[in-house]
PDB file of C-alpha atoms in Angstrom:
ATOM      1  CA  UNK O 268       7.779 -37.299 -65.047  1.00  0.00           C
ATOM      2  CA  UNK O 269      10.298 -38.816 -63.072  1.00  0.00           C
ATOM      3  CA  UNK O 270      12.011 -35.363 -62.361  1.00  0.00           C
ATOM      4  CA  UNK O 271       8.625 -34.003 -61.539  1.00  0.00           C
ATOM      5  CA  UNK O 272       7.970 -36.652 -58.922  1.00  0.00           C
ATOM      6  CA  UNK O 273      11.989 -36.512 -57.844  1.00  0.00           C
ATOM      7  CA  UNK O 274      11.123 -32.716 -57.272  1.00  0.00           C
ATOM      8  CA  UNK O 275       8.477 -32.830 -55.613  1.00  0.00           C
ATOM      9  CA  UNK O 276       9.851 -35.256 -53.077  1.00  0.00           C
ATOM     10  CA  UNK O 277      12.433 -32.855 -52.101  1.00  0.00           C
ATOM     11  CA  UNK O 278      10.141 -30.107 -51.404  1.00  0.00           C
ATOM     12  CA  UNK O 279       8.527 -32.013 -48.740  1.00  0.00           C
ATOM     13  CA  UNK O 280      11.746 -33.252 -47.460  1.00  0.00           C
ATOM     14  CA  UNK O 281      12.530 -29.370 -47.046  1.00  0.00           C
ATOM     15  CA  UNK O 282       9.127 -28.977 -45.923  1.00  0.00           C
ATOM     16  CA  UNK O 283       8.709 -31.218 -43.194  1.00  0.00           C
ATOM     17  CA  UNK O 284      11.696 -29.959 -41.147  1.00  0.00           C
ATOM     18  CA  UNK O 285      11.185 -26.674 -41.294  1.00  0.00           C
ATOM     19  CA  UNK O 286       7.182 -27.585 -40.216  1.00  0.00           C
ATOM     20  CA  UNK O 287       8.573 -28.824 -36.691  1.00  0.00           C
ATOM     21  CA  UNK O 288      11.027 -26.474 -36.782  1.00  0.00           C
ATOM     22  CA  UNK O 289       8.678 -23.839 -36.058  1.00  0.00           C
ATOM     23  CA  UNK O 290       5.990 -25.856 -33.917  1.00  0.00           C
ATOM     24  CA  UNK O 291       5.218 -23.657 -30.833  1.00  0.00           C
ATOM     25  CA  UNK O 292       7.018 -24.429 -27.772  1.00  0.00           C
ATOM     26  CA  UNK O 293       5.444 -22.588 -24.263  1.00  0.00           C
ATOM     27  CA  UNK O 294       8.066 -23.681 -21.958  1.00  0.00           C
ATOM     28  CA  UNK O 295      10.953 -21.546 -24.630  1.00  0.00           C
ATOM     29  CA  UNK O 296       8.232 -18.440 -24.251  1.00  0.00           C
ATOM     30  CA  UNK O 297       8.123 -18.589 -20.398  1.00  0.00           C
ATOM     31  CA  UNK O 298      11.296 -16.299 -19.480  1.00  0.00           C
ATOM     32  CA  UNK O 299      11.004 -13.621 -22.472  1.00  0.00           C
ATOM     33  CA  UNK O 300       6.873 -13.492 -21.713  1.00  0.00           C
ATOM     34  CA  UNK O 301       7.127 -13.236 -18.301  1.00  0.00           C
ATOM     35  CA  UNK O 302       9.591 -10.398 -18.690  1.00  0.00           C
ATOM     36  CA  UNK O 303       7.302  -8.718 -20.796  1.00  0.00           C
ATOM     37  CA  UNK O 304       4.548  -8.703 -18.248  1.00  0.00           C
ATOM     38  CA  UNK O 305       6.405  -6.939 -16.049  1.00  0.00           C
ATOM     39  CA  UNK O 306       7.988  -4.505 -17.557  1.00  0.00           C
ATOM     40  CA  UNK O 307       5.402  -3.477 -19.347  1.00  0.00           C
ATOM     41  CA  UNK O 308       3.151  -2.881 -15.988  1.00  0.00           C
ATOM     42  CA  UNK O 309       6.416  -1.354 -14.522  1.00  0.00           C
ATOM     43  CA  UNK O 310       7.020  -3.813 -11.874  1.00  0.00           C
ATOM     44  CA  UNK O 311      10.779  -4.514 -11.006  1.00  0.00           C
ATOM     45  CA  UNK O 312      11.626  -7.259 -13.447  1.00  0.00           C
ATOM     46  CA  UNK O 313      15.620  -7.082 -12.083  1.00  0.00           C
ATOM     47  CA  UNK O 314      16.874 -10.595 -11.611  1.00  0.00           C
ATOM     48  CA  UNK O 315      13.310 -12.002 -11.686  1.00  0.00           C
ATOM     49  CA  UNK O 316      13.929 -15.368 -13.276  1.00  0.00           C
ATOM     50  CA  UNK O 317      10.859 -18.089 -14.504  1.00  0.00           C
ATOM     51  CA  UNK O 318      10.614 -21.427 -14.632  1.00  0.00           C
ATOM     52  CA  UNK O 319       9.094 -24.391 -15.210  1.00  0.00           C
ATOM     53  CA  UNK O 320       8.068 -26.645 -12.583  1.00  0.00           C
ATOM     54  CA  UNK O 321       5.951 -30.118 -13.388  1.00  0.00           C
ATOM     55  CA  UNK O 322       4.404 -29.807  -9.752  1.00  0.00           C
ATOM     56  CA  UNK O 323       1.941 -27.577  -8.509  1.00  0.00           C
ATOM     57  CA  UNK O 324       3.818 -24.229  -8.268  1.00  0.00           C
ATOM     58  CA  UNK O 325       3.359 -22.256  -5.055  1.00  0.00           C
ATOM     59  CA  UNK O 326       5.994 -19.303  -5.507  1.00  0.00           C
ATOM     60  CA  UNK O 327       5.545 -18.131  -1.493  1.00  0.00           C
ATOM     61  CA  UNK O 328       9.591 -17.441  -1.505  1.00  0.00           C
ATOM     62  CA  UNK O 329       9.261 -15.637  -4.510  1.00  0.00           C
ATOM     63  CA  UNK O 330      10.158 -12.014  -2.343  1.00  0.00           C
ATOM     64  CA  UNK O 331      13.930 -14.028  -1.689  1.00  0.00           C
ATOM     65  CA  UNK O 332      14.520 -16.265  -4.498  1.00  0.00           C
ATOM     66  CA  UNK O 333      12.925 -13.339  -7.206  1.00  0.00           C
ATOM     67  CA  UNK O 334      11.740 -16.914  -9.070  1.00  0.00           C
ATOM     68  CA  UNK O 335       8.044 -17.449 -10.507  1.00  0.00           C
ATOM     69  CA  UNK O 336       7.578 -21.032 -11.118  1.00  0.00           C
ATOM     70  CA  UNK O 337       5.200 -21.930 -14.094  1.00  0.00           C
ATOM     71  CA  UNK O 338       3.487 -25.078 -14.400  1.00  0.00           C
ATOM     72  CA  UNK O 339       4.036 -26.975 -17.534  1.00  0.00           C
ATOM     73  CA  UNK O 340       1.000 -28.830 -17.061  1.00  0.00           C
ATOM     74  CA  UNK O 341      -1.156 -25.285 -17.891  1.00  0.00           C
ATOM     75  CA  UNK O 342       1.286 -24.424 -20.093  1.00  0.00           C
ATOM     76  CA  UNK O 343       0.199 -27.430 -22.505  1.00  0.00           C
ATOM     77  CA  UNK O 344      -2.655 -26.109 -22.985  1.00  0.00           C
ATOM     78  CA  UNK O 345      -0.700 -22.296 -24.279  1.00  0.00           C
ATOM     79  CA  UNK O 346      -0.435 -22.436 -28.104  1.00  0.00           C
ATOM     80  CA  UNK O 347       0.964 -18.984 -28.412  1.00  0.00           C
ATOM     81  CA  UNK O 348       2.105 -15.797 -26.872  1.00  0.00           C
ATOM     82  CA  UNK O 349      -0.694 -14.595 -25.836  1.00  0.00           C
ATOM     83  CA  UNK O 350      -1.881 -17.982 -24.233  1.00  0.00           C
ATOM     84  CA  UNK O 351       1.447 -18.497 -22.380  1.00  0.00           C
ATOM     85  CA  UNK O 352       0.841 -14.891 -20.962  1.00  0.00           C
ATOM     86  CA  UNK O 353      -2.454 -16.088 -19.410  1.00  0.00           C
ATOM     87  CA  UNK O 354      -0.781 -18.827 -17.425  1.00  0.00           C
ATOM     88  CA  UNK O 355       2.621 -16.648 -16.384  1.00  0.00           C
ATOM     89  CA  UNK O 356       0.433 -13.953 -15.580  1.00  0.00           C
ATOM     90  CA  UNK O 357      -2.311 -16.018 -13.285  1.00  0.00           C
ATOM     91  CA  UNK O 358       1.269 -17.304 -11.291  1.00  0.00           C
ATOM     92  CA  UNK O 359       2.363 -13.637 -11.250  1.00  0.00           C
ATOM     93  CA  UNK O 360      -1.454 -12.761 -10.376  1.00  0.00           C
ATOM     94  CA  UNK O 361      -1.201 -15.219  -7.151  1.00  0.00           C
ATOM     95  CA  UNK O 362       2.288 -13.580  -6.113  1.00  0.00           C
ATOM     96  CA  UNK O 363       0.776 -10.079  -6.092  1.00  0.00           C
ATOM     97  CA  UNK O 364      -1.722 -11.082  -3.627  1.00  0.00           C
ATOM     98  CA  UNK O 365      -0.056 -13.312  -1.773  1.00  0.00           C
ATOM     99  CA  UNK O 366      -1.998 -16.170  -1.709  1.00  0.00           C
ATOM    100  CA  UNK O 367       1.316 -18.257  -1.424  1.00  0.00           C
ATOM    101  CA  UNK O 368       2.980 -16.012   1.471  1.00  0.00           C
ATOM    102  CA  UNK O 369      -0.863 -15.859   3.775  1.00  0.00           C
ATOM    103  CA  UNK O 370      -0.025 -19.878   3.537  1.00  0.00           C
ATOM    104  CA  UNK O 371       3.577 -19.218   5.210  1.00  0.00           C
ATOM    105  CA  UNK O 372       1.797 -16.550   7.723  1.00  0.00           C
ATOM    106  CA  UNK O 373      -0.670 -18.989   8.721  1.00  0.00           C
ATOM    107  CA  UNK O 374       1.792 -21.410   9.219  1.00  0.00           C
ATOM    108  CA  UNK O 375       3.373 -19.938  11.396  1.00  0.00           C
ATOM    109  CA  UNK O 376       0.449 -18.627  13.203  1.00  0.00           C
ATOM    110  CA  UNK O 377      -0.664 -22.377  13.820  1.00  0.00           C
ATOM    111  CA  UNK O 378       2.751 -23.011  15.284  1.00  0.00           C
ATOM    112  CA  UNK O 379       2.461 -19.972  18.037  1.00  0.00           C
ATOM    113  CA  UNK O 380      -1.394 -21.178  18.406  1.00  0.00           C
ATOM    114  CA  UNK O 381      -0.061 -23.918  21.305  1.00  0.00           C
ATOM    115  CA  UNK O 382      -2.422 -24.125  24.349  1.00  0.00           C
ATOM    116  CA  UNK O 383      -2.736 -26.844  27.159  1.00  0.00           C
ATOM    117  CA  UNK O 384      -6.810 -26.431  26.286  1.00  0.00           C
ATOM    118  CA  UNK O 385      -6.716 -29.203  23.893  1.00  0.00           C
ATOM    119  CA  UNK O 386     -10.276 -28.317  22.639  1.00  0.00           C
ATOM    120  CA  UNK O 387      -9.287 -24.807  22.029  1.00  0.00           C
ATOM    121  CA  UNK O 388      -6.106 -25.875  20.031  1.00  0.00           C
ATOM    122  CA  UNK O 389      -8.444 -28.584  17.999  1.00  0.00           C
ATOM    123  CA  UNK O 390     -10.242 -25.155  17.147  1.00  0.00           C
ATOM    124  CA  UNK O 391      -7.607 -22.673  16.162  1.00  0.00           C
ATOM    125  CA  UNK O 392      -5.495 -25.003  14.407  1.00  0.00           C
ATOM    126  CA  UNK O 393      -8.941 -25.906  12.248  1.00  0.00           C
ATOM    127  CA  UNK O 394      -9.653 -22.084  11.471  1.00  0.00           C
ATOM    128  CA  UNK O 395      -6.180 -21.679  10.439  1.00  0.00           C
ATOM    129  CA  UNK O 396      -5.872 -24.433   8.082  1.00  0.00           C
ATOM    130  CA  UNK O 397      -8.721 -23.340   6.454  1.00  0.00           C
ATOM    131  CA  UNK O 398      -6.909 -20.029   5.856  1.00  0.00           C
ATOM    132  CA  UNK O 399      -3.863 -22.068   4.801  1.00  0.00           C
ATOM    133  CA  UNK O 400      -5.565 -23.816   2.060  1.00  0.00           C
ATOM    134  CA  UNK O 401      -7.217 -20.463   0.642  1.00  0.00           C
ATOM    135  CA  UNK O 402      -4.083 -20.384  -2.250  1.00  0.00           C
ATOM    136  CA  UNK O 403      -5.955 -24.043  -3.504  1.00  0.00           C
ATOM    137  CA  UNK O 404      -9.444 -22.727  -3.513  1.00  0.00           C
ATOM    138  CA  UNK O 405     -11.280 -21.071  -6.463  1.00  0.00           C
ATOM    139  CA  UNK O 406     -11.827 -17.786  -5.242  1.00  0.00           C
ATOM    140  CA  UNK O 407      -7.624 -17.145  -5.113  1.00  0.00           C
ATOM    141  CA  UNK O 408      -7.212 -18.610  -8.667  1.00  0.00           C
ATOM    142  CA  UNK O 409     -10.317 -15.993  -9.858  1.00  0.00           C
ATOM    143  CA  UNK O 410      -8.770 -13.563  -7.985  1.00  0.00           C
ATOM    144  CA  UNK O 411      -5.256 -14.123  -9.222  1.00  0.00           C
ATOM    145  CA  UNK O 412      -7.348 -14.483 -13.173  1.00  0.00           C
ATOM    146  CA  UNK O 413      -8.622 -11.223 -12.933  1.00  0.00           C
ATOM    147  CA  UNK O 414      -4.683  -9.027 -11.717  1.00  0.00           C
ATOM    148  CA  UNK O 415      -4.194 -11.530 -14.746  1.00  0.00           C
ATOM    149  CA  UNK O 416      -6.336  -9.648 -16.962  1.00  0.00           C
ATOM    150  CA  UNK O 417      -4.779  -6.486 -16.222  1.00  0.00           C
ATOM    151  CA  UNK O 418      -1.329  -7.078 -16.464  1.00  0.00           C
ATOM    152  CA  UNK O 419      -2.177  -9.044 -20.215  1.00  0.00           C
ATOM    153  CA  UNK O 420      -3.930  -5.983 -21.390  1.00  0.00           C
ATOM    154  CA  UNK O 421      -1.310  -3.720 -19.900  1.00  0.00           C
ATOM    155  CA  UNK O 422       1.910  -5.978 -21.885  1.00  0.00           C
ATOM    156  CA  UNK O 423      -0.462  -5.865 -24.933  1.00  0.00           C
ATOM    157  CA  UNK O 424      -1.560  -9.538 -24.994  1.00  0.00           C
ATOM    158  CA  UNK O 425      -4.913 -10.328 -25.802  1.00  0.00           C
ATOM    159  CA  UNK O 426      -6.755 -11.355 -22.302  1.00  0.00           C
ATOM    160  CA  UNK O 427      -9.493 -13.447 -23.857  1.00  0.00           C
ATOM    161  CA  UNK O 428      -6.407 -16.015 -24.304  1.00  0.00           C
ATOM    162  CA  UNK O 429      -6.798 -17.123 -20.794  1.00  0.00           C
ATOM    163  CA  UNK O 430     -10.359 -18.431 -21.256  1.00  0.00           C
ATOM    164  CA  UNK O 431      -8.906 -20.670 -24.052  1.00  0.00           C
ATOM    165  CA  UNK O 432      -6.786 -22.111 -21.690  1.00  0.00           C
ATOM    166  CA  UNK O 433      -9.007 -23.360 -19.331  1.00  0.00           C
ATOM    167  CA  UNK O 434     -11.562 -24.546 -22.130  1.00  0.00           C
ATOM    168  CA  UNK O 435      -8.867 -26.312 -23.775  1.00  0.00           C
ATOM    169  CA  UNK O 436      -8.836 -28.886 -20.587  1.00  0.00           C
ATOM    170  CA  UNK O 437     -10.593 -31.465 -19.895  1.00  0.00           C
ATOM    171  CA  UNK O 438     -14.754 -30.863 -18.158  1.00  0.00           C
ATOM    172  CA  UNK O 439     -15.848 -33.067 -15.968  1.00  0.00           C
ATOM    173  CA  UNK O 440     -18.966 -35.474 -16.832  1.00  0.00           C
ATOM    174  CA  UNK O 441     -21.277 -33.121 -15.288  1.00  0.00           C
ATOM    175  CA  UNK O 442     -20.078 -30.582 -17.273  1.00  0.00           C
ATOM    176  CA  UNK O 443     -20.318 -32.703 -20.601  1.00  0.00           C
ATOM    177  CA  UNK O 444     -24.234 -33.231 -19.374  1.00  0.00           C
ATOM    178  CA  UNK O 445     -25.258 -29.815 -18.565  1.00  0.00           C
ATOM    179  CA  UNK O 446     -23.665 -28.752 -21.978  1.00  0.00           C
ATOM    180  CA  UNK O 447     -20.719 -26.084 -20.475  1.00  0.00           C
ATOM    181  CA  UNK O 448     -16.983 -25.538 -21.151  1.00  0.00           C
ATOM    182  CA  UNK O 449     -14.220 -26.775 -19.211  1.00  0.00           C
ATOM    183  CA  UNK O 450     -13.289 -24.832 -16.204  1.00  0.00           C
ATOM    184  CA  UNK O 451     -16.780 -22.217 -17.126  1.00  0.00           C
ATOM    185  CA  UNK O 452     -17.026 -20.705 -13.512  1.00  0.00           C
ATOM    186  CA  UNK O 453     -13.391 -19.615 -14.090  1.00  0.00           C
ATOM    187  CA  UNK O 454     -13.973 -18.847 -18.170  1.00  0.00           C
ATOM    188  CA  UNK O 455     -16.987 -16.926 -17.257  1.00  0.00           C
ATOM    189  CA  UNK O 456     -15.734 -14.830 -14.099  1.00  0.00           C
ATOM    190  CA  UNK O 457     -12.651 -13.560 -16.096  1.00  0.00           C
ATOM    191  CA  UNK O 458     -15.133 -12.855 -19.540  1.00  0.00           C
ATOM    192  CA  UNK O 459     -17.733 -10.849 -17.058  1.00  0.00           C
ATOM    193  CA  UNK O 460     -14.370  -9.169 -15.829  1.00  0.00           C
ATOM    194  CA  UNK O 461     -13.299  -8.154 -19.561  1.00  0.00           C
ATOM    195  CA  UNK O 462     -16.882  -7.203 -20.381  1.00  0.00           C
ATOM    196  CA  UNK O 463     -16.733  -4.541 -17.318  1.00  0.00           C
ATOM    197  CA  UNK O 464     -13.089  -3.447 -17.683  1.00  0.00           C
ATOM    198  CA  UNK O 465     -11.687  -3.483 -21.384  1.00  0.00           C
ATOM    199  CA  UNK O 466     -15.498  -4.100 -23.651  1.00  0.00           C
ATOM    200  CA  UNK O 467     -12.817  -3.162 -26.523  1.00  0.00           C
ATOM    201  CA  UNK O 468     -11.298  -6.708 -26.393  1.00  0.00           C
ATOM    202  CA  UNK O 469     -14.175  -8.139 -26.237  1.00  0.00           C
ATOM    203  CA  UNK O 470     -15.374  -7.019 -28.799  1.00  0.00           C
ATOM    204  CA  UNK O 471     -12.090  -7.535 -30.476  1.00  0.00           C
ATOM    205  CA  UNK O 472     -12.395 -11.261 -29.704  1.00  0.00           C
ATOM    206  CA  UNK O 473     -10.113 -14.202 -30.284  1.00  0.00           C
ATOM    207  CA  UNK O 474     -10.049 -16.278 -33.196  1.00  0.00           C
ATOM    208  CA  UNK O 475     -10.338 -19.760 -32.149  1.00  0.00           C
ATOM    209  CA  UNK O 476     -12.835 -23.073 -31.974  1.00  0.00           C
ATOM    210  CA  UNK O 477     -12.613 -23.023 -28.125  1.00  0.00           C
ATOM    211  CA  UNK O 478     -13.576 -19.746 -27.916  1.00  0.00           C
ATOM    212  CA  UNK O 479     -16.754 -20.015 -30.249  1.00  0.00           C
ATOM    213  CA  UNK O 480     -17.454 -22.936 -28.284  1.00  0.00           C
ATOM    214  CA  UNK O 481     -17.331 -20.962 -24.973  1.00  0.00           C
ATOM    215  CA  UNK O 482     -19.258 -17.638 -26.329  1.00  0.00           C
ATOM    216  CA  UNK O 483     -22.571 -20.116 -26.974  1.00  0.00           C
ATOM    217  CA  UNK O 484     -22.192 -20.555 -23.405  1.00  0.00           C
ATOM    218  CA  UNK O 485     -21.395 -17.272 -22.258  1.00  0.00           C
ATOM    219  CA  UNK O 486     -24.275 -15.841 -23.921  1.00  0.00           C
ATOM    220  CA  UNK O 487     -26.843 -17.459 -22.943  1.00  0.00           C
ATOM    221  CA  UNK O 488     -25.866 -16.274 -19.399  1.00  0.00           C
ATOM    222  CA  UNK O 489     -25.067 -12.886 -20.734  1.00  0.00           C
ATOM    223  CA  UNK O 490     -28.418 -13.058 -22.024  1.00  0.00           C
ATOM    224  CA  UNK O 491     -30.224 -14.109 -18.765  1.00  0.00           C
ATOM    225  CA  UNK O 492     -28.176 -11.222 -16.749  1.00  0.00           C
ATOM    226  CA  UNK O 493     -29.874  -8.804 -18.803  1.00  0.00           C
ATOM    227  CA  UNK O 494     -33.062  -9.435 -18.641  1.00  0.00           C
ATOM    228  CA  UNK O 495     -32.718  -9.800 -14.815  1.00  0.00           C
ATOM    229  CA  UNK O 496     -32.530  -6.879 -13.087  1.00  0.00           C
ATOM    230  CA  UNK O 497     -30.683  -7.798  -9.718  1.00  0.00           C
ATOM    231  CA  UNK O 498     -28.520 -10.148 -11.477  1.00  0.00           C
ATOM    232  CA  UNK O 499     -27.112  -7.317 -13.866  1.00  0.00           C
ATOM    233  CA  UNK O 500     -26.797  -4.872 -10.536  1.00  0.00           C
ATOM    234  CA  UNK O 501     -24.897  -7.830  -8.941  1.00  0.00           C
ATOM    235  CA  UNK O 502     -22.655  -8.263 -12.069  1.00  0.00           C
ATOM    236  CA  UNK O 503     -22.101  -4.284 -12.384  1.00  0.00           C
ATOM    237  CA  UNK O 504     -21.232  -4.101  -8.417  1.00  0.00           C
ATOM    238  CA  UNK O 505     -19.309  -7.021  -8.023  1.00  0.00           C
ATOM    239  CA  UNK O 506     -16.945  -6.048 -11.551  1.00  0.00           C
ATOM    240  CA  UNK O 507     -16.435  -2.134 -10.269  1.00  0.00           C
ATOM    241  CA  UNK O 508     -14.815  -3.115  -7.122  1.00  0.00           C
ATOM    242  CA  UNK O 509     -12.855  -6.112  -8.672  1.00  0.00           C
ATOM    243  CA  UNK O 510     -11.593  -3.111 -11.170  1.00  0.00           C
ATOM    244  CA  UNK O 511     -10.678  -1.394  -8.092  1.00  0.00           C
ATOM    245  CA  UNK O 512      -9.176  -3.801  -6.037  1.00  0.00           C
ATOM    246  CA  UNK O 513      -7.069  -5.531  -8.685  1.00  0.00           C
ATOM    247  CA  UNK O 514      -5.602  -1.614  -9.999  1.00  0.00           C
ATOM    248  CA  UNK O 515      -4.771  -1.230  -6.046  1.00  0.00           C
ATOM    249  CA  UNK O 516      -3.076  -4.738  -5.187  1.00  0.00           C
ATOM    250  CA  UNK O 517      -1.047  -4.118  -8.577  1.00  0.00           C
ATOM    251  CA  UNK O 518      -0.109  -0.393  -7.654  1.00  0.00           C
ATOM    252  CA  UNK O 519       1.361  -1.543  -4.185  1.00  0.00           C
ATOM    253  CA  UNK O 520       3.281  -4.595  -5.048  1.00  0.00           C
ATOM    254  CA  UNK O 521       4.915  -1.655  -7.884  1.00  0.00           C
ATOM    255  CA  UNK O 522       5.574   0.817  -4.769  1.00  0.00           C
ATOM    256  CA  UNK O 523       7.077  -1.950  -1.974  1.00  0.00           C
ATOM    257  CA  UNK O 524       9.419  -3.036  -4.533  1.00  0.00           C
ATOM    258  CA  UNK O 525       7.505  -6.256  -5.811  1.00  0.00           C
ATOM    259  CA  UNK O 526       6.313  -7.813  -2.336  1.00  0.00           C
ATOM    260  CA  UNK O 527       2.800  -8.131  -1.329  1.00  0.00           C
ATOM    261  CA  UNK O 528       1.319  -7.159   1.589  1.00  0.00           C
ATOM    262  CA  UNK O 529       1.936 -10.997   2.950  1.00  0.00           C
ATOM    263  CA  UNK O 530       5.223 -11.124   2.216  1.00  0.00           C
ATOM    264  CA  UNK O 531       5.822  -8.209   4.383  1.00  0.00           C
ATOM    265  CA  UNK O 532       3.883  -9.517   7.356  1.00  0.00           C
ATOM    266  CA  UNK O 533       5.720 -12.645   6.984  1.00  0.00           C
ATOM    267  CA  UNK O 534       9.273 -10.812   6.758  1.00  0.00           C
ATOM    268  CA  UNK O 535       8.399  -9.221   9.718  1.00  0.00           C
ATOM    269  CA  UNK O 536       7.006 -12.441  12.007  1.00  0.00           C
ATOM    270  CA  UNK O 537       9.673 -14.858  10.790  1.00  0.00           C
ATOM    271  CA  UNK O 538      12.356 -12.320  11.961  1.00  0.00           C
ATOM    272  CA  UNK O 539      10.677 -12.411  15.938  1.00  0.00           C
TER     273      UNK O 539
END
């Protein structure tokens, strides 16, 4: 008996170790995922180096430094490849359109907007902030989800991870009254997105609590779409020329090199 118990105890001692051993670790994934998601959508990954930042990451210098910084606070939420890939590629998504550089370009616009009309420069320096802050509002990060999308599916990571990482978070109370996932605007825009695009992984799914949680939610709008007519023209329209647009940002970052179009503009005004 004794030898039994004696034997036993080592094969948890050997057991534990090895456990932790091979806990997942997001941060260690960063460099060789990110590489992935570039080569694999042929975009010059020469150089390009990732890291991770515990502030919010803005990457505007990315065109000079050829560094995308991750934030380990969305990374927490990654519990695998394929989870990691949906927070590298929304930074990588932002970079391509270049929500970070219009920031720098509008910055610089505000400084060249001087006029002795103080009521005019009250006004233009207003309109321009608003511009400035357009990397911080929704609309960039759904934008920046949805090149996201693409480049997952292109590297041959499952895109439905990046809805488990925003429903992993934490809702607000509203959310928590009205019965919806963490972060479902965002969930729901890039789901919509891989309904239109790629149905096949959707229907492939993703094998996880979060995201059974979220598909109660997502069909019951699904469900509602269909049944209205002008909501499911809406949905069709607004998903064929995301398609489009996303393709096209992706294609020219590939051709100038890996700038975006505001990197460019702001290579050419800060050299005036």
């Amino acid at each position: 008996m004794k030898k039994v118990l004696l034997s036993l105890f080592i094969a948890v001692a050997i057991a534990i170790p090895g456990s932790a051993a091979t806990k997942y670790n997001s941060a260690n994934r960063v460099q060789t995922v990110g590489q992935q998601l570039l080569t694999k959508n042929g975009i010059p990954s020469s150089n390009v180096k990732f890291t991770v930042v515990s502030d919010t990451p803005s990457n505007a210098d990315f065109a000079t430094t050829r560094v995308v910084n991750v934030s380990s606070s969305e990374l927490a939420f990654a519990g695998n490849d394929n989870e990691t890939a949906a927070v590298v590629a929304n930074e990588l998504g932002h970079i391509i359109l270049g929500h970070g550089s219009k920031n720098r370009v509008m910055n610089l616009l505000e400084s060249a907007a001087v006029t002795t009309d103080s009521t005019t420069t009250t006004n233009t320096t207003s309109t321009i902030q608003t511009f400035a802050s357009d990397y911080q509002t929704s609309k960039a990060d759904k934008d920046a989800d949805l090149v996201a999308v693409n480049l997952m599916v292109n590297a041959g990571y499952n895109p439905l991870a990046a809805i488990v990482v925003y429903t992993k978070q934490t809702g607000t109370y509203w959310d928590a009254i009205v019965g919806r996932p963490a972060n479902a605007e965002k969930a729901l825009n890039i789901y919509d997105y891989i309904s239109y695009a790629y149905p096949q992984k959707l229907k492939a799914g993703y094998s996880c609590n979060e995201y059974k949680i979220f598909l109660t939610y997502a069909n019951t709008v699904v469900s509602e779409r269909k049944s209205n007519k002008k909501l499911l023209n809406n949905y069709n329209k607004t998903y064929k020329k995301a398609a489009k647009t996303t393709a096209n940002k992706i294609a020219k970052f590939k051709v100038r090199g890996g700038i975006s179009g505001w990197d460019a503009v702001y290579g050419l005004l800060n050299a005036q």
